[in-house]
XYZ file of C-alpha atoms in Angstrom:
651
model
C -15.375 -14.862 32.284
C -17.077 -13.495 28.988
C -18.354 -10.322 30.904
C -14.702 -9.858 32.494
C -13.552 -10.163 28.704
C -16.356 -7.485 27.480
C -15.358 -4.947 30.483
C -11.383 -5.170 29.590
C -12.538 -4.491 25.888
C -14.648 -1.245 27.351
C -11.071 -0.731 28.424
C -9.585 -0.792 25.317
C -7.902 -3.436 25.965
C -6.630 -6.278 23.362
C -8.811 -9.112 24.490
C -9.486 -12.455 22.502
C -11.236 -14.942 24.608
C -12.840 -17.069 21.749
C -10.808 -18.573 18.747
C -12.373 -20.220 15.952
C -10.741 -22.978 16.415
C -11.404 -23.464 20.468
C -15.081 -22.136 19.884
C -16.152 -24.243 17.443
C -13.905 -27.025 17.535
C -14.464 -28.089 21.306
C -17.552 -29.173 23.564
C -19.915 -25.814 23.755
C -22.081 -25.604 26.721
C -25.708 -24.384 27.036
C -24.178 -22.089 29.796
C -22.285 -20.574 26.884
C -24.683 -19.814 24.946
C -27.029 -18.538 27.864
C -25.006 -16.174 28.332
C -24.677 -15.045 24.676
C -27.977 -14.335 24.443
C -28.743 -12.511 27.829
C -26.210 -10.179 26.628
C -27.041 -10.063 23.329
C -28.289 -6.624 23.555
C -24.959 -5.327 25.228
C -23.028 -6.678 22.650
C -24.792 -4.727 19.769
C -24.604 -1.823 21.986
C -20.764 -2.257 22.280
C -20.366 -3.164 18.286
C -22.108 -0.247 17.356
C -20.057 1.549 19.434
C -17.039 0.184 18.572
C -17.202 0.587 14.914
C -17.513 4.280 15.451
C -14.570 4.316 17.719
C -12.446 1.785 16.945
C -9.181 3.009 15.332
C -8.622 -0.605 13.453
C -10.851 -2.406 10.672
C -13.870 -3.922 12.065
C -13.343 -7.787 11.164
C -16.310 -9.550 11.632
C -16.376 -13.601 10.414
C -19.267 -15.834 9.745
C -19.178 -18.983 11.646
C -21.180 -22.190 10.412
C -23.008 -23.377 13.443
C -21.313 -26.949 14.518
C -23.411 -30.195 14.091
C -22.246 -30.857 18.036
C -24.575 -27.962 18.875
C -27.759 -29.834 17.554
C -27.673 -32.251 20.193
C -27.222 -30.008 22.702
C -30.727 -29.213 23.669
C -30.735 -25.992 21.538
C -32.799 -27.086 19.103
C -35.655 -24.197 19.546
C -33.267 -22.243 20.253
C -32.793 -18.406 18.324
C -29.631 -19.858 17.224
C -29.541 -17.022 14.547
C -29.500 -14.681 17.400
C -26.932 -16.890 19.553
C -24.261 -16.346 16.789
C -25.155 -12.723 15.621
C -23.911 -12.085 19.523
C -20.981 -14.056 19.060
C -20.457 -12.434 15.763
C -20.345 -9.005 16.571
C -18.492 -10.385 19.878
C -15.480 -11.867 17.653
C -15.827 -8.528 15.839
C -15.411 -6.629 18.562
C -12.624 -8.383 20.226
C -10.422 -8.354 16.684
C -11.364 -4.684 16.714
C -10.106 -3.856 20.198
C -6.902 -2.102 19.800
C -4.142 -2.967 22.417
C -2.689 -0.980 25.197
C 0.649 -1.393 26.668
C 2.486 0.091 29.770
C 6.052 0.485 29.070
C 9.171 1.801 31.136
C 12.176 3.642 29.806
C 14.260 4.046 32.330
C 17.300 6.337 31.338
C 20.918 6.599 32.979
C 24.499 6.663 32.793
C 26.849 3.200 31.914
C 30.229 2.875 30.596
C 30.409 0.617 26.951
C 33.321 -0.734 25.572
C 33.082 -1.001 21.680
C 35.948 0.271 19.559
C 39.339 -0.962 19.864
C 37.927 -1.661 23.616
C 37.315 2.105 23.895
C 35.048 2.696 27.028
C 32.478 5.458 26.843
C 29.974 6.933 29.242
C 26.925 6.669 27.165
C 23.686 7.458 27.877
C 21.699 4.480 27.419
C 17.566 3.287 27.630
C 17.178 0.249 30.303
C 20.873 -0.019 29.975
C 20.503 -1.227 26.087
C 22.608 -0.349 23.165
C 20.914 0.683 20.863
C 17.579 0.640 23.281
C 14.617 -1.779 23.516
C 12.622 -2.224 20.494
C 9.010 -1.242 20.712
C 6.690 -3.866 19.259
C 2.833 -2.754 18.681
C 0.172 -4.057 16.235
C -1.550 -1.327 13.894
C -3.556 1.053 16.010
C -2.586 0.473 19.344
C -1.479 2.653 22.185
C 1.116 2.822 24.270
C 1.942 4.329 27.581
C 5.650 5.200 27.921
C 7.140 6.392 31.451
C 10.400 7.672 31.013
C 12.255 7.665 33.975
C 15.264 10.325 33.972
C 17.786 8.927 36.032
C 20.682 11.166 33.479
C 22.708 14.180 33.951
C 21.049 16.196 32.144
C 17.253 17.133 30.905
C 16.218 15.597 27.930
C 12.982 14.714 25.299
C 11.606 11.434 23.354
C 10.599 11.833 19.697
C 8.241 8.591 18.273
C 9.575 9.347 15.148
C 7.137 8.887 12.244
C 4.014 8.288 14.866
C 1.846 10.509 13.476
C 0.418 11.189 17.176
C -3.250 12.302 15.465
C -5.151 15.459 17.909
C -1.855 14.643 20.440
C 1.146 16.503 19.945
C 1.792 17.087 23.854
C 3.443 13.261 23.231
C 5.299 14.134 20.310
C 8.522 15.374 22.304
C 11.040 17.936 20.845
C 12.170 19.886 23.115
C 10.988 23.254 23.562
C 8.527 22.603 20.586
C 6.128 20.384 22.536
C 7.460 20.110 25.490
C 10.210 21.367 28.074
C 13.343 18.801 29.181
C 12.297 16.147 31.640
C 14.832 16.838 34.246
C 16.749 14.703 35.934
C 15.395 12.506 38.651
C 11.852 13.454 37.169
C 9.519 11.465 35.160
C 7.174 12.435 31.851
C 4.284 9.391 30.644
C 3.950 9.346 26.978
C 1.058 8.738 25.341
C 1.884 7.357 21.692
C -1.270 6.991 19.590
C -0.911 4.644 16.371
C -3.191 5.286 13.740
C -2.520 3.831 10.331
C 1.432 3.197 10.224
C 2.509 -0.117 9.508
C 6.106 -1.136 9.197
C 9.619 -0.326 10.353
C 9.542 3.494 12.497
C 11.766 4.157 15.354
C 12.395 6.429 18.722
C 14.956 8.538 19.932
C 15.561 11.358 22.254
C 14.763 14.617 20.810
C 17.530 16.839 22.559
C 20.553 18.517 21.070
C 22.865 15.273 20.330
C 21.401 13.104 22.800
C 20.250 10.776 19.908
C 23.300 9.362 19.608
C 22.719 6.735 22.354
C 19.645 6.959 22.698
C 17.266 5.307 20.315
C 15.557 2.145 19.250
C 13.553 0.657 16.785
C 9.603 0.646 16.634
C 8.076 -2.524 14.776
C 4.120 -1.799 13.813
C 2.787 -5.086 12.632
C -0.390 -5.445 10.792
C -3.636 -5.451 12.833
C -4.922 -8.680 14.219
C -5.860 -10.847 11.574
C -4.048 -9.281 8.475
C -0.919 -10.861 6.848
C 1.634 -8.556 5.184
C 1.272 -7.791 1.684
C 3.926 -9.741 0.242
C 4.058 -12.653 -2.271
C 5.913 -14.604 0.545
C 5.160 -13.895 4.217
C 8.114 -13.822 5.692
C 9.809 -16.562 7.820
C 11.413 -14.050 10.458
C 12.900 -10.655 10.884
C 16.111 -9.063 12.072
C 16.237 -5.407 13.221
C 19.490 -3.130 11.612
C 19.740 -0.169 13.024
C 22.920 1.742 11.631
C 24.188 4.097 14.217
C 27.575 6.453 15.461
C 30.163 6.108 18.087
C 32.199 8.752 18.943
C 35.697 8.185 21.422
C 35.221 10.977 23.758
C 32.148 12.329 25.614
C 29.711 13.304 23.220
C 27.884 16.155 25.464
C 31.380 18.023 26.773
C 32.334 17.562 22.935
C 28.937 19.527 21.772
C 29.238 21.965 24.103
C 32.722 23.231 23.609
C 31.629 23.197 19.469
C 29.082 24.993 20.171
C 30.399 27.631 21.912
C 32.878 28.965 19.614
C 30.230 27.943 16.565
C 32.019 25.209 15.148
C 31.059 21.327 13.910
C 31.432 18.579 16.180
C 34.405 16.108 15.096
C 33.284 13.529 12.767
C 32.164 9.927 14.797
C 35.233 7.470 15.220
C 33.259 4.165 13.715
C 29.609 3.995 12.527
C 27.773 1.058 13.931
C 25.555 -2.174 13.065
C 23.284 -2.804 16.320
C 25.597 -0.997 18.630
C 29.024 -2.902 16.867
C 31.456 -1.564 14.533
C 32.707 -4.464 12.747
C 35.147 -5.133 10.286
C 36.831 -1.680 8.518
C 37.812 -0.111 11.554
C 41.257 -0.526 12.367
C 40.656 -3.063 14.879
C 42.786 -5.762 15.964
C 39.820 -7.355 17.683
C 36.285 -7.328 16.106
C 33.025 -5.817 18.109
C 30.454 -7.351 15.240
C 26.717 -8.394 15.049
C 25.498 -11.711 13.958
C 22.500 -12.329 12.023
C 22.074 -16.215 12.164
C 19.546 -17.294 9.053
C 18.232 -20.682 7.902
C 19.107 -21.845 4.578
C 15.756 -21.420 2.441
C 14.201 -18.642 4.722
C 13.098 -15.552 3.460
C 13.754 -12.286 6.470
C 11.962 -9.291 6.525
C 15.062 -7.003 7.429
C 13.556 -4.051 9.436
C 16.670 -1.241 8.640
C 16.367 2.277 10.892
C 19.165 5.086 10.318
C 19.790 6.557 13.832
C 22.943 7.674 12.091
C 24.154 11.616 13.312
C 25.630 12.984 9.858
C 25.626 10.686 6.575
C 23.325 9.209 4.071
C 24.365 5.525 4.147
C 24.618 2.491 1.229
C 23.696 -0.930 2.834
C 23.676 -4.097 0.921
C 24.981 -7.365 1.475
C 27.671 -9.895 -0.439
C 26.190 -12.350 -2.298
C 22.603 -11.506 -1.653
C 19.957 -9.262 -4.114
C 17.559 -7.726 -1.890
C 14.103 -6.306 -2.014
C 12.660 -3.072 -0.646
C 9.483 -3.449 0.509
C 8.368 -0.924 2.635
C 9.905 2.984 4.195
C 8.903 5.048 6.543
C 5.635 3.395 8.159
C 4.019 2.381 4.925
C 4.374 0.071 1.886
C 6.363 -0.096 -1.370
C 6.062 -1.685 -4.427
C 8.787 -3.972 -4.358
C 12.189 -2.857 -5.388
C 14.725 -5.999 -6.632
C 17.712 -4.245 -6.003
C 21.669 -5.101 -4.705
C 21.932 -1.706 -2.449
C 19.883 0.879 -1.025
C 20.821 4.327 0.258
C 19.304 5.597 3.382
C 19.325 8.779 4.809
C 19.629 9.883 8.684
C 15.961 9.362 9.891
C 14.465 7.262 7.430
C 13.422 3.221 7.929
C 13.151 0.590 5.254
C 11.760 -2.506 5.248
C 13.724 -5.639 3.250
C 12.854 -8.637 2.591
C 15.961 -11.221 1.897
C 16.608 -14.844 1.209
C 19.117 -17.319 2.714
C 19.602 -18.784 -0.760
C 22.911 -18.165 -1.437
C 26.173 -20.740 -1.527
C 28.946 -19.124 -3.331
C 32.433 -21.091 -3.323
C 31.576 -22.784 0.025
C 30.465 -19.829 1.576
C 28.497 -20.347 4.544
C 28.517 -16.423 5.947
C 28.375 -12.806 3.811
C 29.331 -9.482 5.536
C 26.318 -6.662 5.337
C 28.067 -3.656 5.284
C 26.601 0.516 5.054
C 29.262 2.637 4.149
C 28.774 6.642 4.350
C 27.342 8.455 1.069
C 28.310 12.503 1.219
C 28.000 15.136 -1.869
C 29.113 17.811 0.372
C 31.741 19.786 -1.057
C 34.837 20.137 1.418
C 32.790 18.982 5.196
C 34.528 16.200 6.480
C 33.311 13.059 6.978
C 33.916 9.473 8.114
C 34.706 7.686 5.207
C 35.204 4.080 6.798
C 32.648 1.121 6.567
C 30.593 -0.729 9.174
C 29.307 -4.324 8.964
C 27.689 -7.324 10.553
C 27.638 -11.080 9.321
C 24.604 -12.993 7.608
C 25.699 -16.224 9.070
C 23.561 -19.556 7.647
C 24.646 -21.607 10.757
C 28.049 -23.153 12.321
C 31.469 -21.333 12.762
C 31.838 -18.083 11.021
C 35.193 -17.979 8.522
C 36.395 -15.667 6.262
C 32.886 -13.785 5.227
C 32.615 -12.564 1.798
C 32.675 -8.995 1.519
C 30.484 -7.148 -0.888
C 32.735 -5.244 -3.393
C 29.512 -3.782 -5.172
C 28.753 -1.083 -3.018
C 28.926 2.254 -4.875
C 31.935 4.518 -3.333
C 30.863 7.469 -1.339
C 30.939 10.660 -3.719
C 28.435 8.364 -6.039
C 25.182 10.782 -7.003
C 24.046 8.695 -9.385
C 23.667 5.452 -7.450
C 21.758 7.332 -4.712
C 19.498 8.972 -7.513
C 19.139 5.484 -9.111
C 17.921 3.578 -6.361
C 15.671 6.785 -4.442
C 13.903 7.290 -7.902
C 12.854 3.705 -8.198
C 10.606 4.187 -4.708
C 6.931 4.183 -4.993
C 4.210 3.506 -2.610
C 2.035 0.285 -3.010
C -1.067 1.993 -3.139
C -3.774 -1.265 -3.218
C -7.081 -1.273 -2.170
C -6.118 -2.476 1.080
C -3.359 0.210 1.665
C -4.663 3.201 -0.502
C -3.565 6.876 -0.920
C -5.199 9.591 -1.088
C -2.552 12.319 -3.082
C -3.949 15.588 -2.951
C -4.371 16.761 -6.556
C -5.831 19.812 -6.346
C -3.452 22.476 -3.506
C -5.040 25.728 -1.277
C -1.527 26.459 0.072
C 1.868 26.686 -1.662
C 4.831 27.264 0.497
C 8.712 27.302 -0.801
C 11.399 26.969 1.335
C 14.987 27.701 0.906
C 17.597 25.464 2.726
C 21.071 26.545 3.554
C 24.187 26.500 5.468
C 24.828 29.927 6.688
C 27.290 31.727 8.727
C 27.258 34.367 11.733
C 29.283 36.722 12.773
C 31.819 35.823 15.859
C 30.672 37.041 19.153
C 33.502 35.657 21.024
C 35.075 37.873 23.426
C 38.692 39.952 21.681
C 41.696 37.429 21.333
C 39.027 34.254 21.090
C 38.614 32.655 17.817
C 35.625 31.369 16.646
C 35.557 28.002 14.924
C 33.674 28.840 11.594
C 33.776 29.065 7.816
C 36.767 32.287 7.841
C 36.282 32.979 11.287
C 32.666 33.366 11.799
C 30.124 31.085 13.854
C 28.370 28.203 11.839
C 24.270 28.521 11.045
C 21.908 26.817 9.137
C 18.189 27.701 7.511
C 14.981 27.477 6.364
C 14.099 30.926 3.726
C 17.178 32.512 5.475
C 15.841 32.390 9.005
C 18.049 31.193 11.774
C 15.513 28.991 14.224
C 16.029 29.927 18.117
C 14.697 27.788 20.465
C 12.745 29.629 22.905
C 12.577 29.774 26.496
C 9.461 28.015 26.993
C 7.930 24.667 24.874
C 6.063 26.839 22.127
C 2.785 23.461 22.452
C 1.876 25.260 25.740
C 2.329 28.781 24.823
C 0.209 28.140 21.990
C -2.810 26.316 23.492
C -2.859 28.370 26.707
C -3.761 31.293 24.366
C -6.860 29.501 22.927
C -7.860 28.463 25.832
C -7.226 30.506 28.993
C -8.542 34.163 29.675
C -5.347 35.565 30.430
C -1.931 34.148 29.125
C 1.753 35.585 28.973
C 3.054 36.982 25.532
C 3.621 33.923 22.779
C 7.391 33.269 22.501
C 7.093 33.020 19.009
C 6.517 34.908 15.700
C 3.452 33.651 13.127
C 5.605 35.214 10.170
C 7.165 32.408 8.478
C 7.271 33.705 5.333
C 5.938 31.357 2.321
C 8.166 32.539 -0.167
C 12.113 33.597 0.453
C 12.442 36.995 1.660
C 14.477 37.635 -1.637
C 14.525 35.295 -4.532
C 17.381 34.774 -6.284
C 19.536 31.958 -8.313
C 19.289 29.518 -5.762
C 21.900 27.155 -6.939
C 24.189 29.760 -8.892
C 27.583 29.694 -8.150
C 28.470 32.760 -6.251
C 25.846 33.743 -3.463
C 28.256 35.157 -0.757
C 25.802 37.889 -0.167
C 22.528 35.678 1.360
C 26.039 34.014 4.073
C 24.210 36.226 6.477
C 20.697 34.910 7.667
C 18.441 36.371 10.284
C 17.411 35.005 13.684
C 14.241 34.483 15.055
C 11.339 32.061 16.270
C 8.863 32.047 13.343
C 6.085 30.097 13.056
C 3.523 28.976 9.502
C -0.087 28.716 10.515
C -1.883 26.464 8.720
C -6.132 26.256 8.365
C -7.339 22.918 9.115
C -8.029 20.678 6.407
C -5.985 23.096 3.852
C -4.062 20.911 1.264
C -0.428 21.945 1.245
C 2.785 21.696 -1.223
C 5.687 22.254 0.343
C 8.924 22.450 -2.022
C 12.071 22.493 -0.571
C 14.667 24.192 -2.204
C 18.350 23.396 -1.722
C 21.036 26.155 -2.428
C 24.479 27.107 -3.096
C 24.797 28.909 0.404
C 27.717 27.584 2.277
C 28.300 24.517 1.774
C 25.715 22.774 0.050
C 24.946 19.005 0.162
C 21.794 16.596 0.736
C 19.326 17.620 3.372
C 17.378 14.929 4.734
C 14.088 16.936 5.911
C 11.699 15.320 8.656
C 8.491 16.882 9.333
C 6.554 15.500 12.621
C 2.535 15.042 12.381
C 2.570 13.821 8.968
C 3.326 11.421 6.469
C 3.509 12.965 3.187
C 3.624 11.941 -0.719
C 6.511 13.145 -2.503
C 5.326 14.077 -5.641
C 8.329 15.371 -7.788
C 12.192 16.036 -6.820
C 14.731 17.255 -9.004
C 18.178 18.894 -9.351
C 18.873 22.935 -10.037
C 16.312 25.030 -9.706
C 12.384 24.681 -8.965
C 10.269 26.428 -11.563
C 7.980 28.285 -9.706
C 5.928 30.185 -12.515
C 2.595 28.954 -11.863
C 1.712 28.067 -15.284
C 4.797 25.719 -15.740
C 3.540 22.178 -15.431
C 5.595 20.197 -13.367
C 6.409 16.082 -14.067
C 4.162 15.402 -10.661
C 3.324 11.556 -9.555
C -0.217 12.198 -8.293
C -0.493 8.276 -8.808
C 1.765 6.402 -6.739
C 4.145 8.659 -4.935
C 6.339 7.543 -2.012
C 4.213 8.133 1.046
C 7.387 8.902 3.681
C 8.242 11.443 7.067
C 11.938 12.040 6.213
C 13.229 13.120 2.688
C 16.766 13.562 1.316
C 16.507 17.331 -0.789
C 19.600 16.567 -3.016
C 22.366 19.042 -3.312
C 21.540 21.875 -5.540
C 18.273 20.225 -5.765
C 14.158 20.033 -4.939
C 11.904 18.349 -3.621
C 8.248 18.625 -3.590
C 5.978 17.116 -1.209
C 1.808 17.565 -0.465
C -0.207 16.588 2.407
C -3.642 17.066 3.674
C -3.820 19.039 6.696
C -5.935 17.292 9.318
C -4.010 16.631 12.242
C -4.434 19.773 14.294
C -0.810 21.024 16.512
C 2.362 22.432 16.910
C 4.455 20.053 14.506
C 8.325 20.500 14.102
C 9.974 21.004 10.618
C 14.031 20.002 10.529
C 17.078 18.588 9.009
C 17.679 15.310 10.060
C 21.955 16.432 10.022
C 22.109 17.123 14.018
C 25.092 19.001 12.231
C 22.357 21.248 11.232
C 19.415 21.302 12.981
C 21.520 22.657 16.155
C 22.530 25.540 13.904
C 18.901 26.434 13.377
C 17.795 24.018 10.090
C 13.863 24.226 11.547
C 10.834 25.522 11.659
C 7.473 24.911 12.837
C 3.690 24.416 11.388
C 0.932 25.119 13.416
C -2.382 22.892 12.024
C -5.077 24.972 14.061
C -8.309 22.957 15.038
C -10.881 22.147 12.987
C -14.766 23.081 13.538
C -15.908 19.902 15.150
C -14.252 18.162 18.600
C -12.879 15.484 15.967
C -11.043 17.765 14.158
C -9.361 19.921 17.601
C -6.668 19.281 19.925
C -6.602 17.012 22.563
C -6.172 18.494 26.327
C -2.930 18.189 28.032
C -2.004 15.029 29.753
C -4.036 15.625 33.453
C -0.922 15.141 35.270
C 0.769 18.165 33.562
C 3.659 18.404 31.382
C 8.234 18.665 32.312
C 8.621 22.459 33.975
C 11.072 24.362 32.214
């Protein structure tokens, strides 16, 4: 049994066959130890190894040798020797970071939510939203995604920082092409040091919308979270869109004459409306507590369009965590919560107010865009402490949704937690400065005479980073990219490595009248980065178009956002800028406010093709993206992995 436990751990394979408690509390056999010490010399040889590989803490425990074990003929025994095999054997086996097989399977079904509207959706193992995927800190997992659809699509493990592995990242034509239907594509998903709330969703024009789920990274075996209170249990929020109509036919015909999709009929709580939404019948989620609990509240945004306040009657709230990684703790009523982002909250079922036994949680939109439309109604579930659910109190607090300053109140309170256990490492010192402009652009119609395109004074809609339009290519730019380091021969790269870091021309970025930059340029562009270069990156929103906040997600990375303000970025290099090199939020997705900055730094050591985009699908089909290449390092730690062996989706 103990080798079969040591040759699943070569595996790397989870495997805990001894507990304190069973190994010390219960009759121990000379067999047992026999065997500890014929293998001793394995063990060390698999300890040493592991602590060089392993990609969790090495916890390794002292054990008191039992009294039972003196009358156990072991008296001249090396009992020092006996345990320091069991201790590096319960160090190893707390070490040993899990692997799990997992099966998306992906296909049509009709869902009746709204006003029992029924919609073909899309869905993950017929789930709305899709399975939650539960992992410890530093485990793997092995995703098959089975594409049983009408249409080719991607998976994004959003906020996964994939390290060496961006062939499992999945937006399409970045890393990969479309898995096609009736094909298959295994995902490797390699967790490294995020802990906390993340989530998945497919990474394909609008398919998003139905698909997606939550991904819960719990501390590594052993550790407890870092709060004053662990908490009692959790619920998973995830704030979503439905639209009445088929999504895909609706995209396509937008598209086409280069105009925005129609706003989403209801935004959602877990797949439900709830109350606000003109219903005569209510499609709501239920969040059953226990009076005196404290939940951890695990909140994703797989919302299209819309920034989002969420809070809930009766009930103060505390933000503990965003993105992967942990906050100091924020007391606070609301939050707001852009499209990409996760936060984790803990709450307590304390509350009786006037006999109230259940509280509505509601996330209404939040949208400083200047004429776009919007859905301005509410969504909500029920906080229910037990028994029938009547007349739930609603919570009138919320700021409205044209309310800047409650969305710049609550984002500048966010801070990372930055302990000894969870540290930073904020790059103070920077090689490479890059600005980049944001905007919504426009093109000219290319509609055939007597058709009318569906733009800003009849011209196509477009979107940018420094005034360049990104086109997705032909072929996933991952394979074009490594096929030229590696292979002898290769075709022409379907990309250019001229991303400029500056605008092409400067100007007053957030001045009033800027009708001259409407016009951008097209192209696939590229920024190469040098390995282990530590970047800034400010992102700089305009006056173009229609301005309004940007919620920017870059893939590979988390990053520390070290300053953020409204008009325009200073850039004279002497100007010293109100930085937090201390305790900056350490996040993947960032709302750039309207008219505003942001400025963010990271350390570049995770070598690939990583995609740069608005997290508005409004946008990023309009070309809101770009792409940083990391190239490899010197040594094979700080390089690439291979492709998968079985090959990656054909285009």
């Amino acid at each position: 049994m103990l080798f079969k436990c040591v040759k699943k751990c070569f595996e790397n394979t989870c495997c805990v066959l001894f507990k304190r408690d069973r190994f010390l509390n219960t009759f121990l056999t000379l067999q047992i130890f026999k065997i500890i010490l014929m293998a001793r010399r394995l063990v060390l040889q698999i300890a040493l190894k592991t602590v060089g590989e392993c990609q969790t803490s090495v916890s390794i425990f002292l054990y008191l040798v039992p009294d039972s074990a003196r009358y156990m003929g072991l008296k001249n025994m090396d009992l020092g020797l006996a345990f320091l095999g069991y201790l590096f054997l319960d160090g190893l086996f707390l070490c040993i970071a899990a692997e799990h097989e997992i099966t998306f399977d992906l296909r049509e079904k009709v869902v009746t939510s709204l006003c029992n509207k029924s919609e073909s959706l899309l869905l993950v193992n017929e789930s709305y939203p899709g399975p939650t995927l539960r992992v410890r800190k530093g485990d793997t997992a092995y995703i098959t995604v089975n594409n049983n659809g009408l249409y080719g699509l991607t998976v994004h493990w959003h906020g996964v920082k994939q390290p060496k592995n961006p062939w499992s990242d999945g937006p399409e034509y970045i890393t990969q092409c479309p898995i096609q239907p009736g094909n298959s594509f295994t995902y490797k998903v390699i967790f490294s040091d995020e802990e906390g709330t993340l989530w998945w969703h497919a990474h394909s024009d609008w398919t998003r919308a139905t698909v997606y789920g939550a991904i819960v990274v719990e501390p590594a075996k052993g550790k407890l979270y870092p709060f004053d209170k662990q908490p009692d249990g959790e619920h998973i929020i995830i704030l979503g869109e439905w639209y009445n109509g088929y999504l895909r036919t609706m995209l396509e015909a937008a598209m086409r004459i280069g105009a925005d999709v129609a706003p989403s009929d209801a935004y959602t709580i877990n797949g439900q409306p709830g109350f606000s939404n003109d219903c005569y019948i209510e499609n709501i989620t239920i969040f059953e507590v226990a009076r005196g609990n404290t939940y951890l509240l695990r909140i994703v945004s797989a919302v299209m369009n819309e920034e989002m306040f969420f809070g809930i009657a009766g009930h103060n709230i505390t933000v503990v965590g965003q993105d992967g990684a942990y906050l100091k703790p924020i007391p606070t009523s609301y939050i707001m919560i852009s499209p990409g982002q996760t936060m984790d909250v803990l709450v307590t079922a304390n509350n009786s107010i006037d006999g109230h036994t259940s509280y509505y949680m509601v996330a209404t939109p939040y949208s400083d865009s200047g004429g776009a439309p919007f859905n301005e109604k509410s969504t909500s579930a029920v906080l229910n402490y037990g028994g029938l659910i009547y007349n739930p109190l609603y919570p009138e607090f919320l700021p409205d949704p044209k309310n800047t300053d409650a969305a710049d109140a609550f984002t500048k309170q966010i801070k990372t937690l930055a302990t000894e256990e969870h540290p930073i490492d904020v790059p103070q010192e920077i090689d490479e400065r890059i600005f980049i402009t944001i905007s919504v652009n426009q093109l000219p119609c290319n509609l055939p005479e007597g058709e009318k395109c569906g733009g800003p004074g009849g011209n196509m809609h477009a979107s940018t980073l420094n005034n360049i339009s990104f086109q997705n290519p032909s072929v996933d730019i991952l394979q074009a990219y490594y096929w030229n380091l590696t292979a002898s021969t290769a075709p022409p790269l379907p990309f250019d490595t001229d991303f400029p870091a500056f605008p092409p021309v400067p100007f007053n970025y957030t001045a009033g009248d800027n009708a001259q930059y409407q016009f951008p340029s097209l192209g696939t562009k590229v920024r190469m980065i040098e390995y282990g270069q530590r970047v800034e990156i400010v992102f700089q929103g305009t006056n173009i178009g229609n301005p309004e906040n940007h919620p920017i997600h870059l893939h590979g990375y988390s990053f520390y956002v070290v300053g953020r303000g409204h008009g325009n970025f200073d850039t004279d290099p002497n100007y010293k800028h109100d930085y937090n090199l201390v305790d900056p939020p350490r996040v993947n997705t960032i709302g750039v406010p309207k008219n505003g900055w942001v400025a963010i730094r990271f350390k570049a050591d995770n070598p690939g093709v990583w995609f740069m985009h608005c997290h508005l699908e409004k946008h990023a089909i309009y070309g809101m993206a770009g792409v940083l290449i990391v190239k490899d390092g010197d040594n094979d730690q700080e390089k690439m992995l291979p492709p998968p062996k079985d090959g990656m989706p054909k285009c």
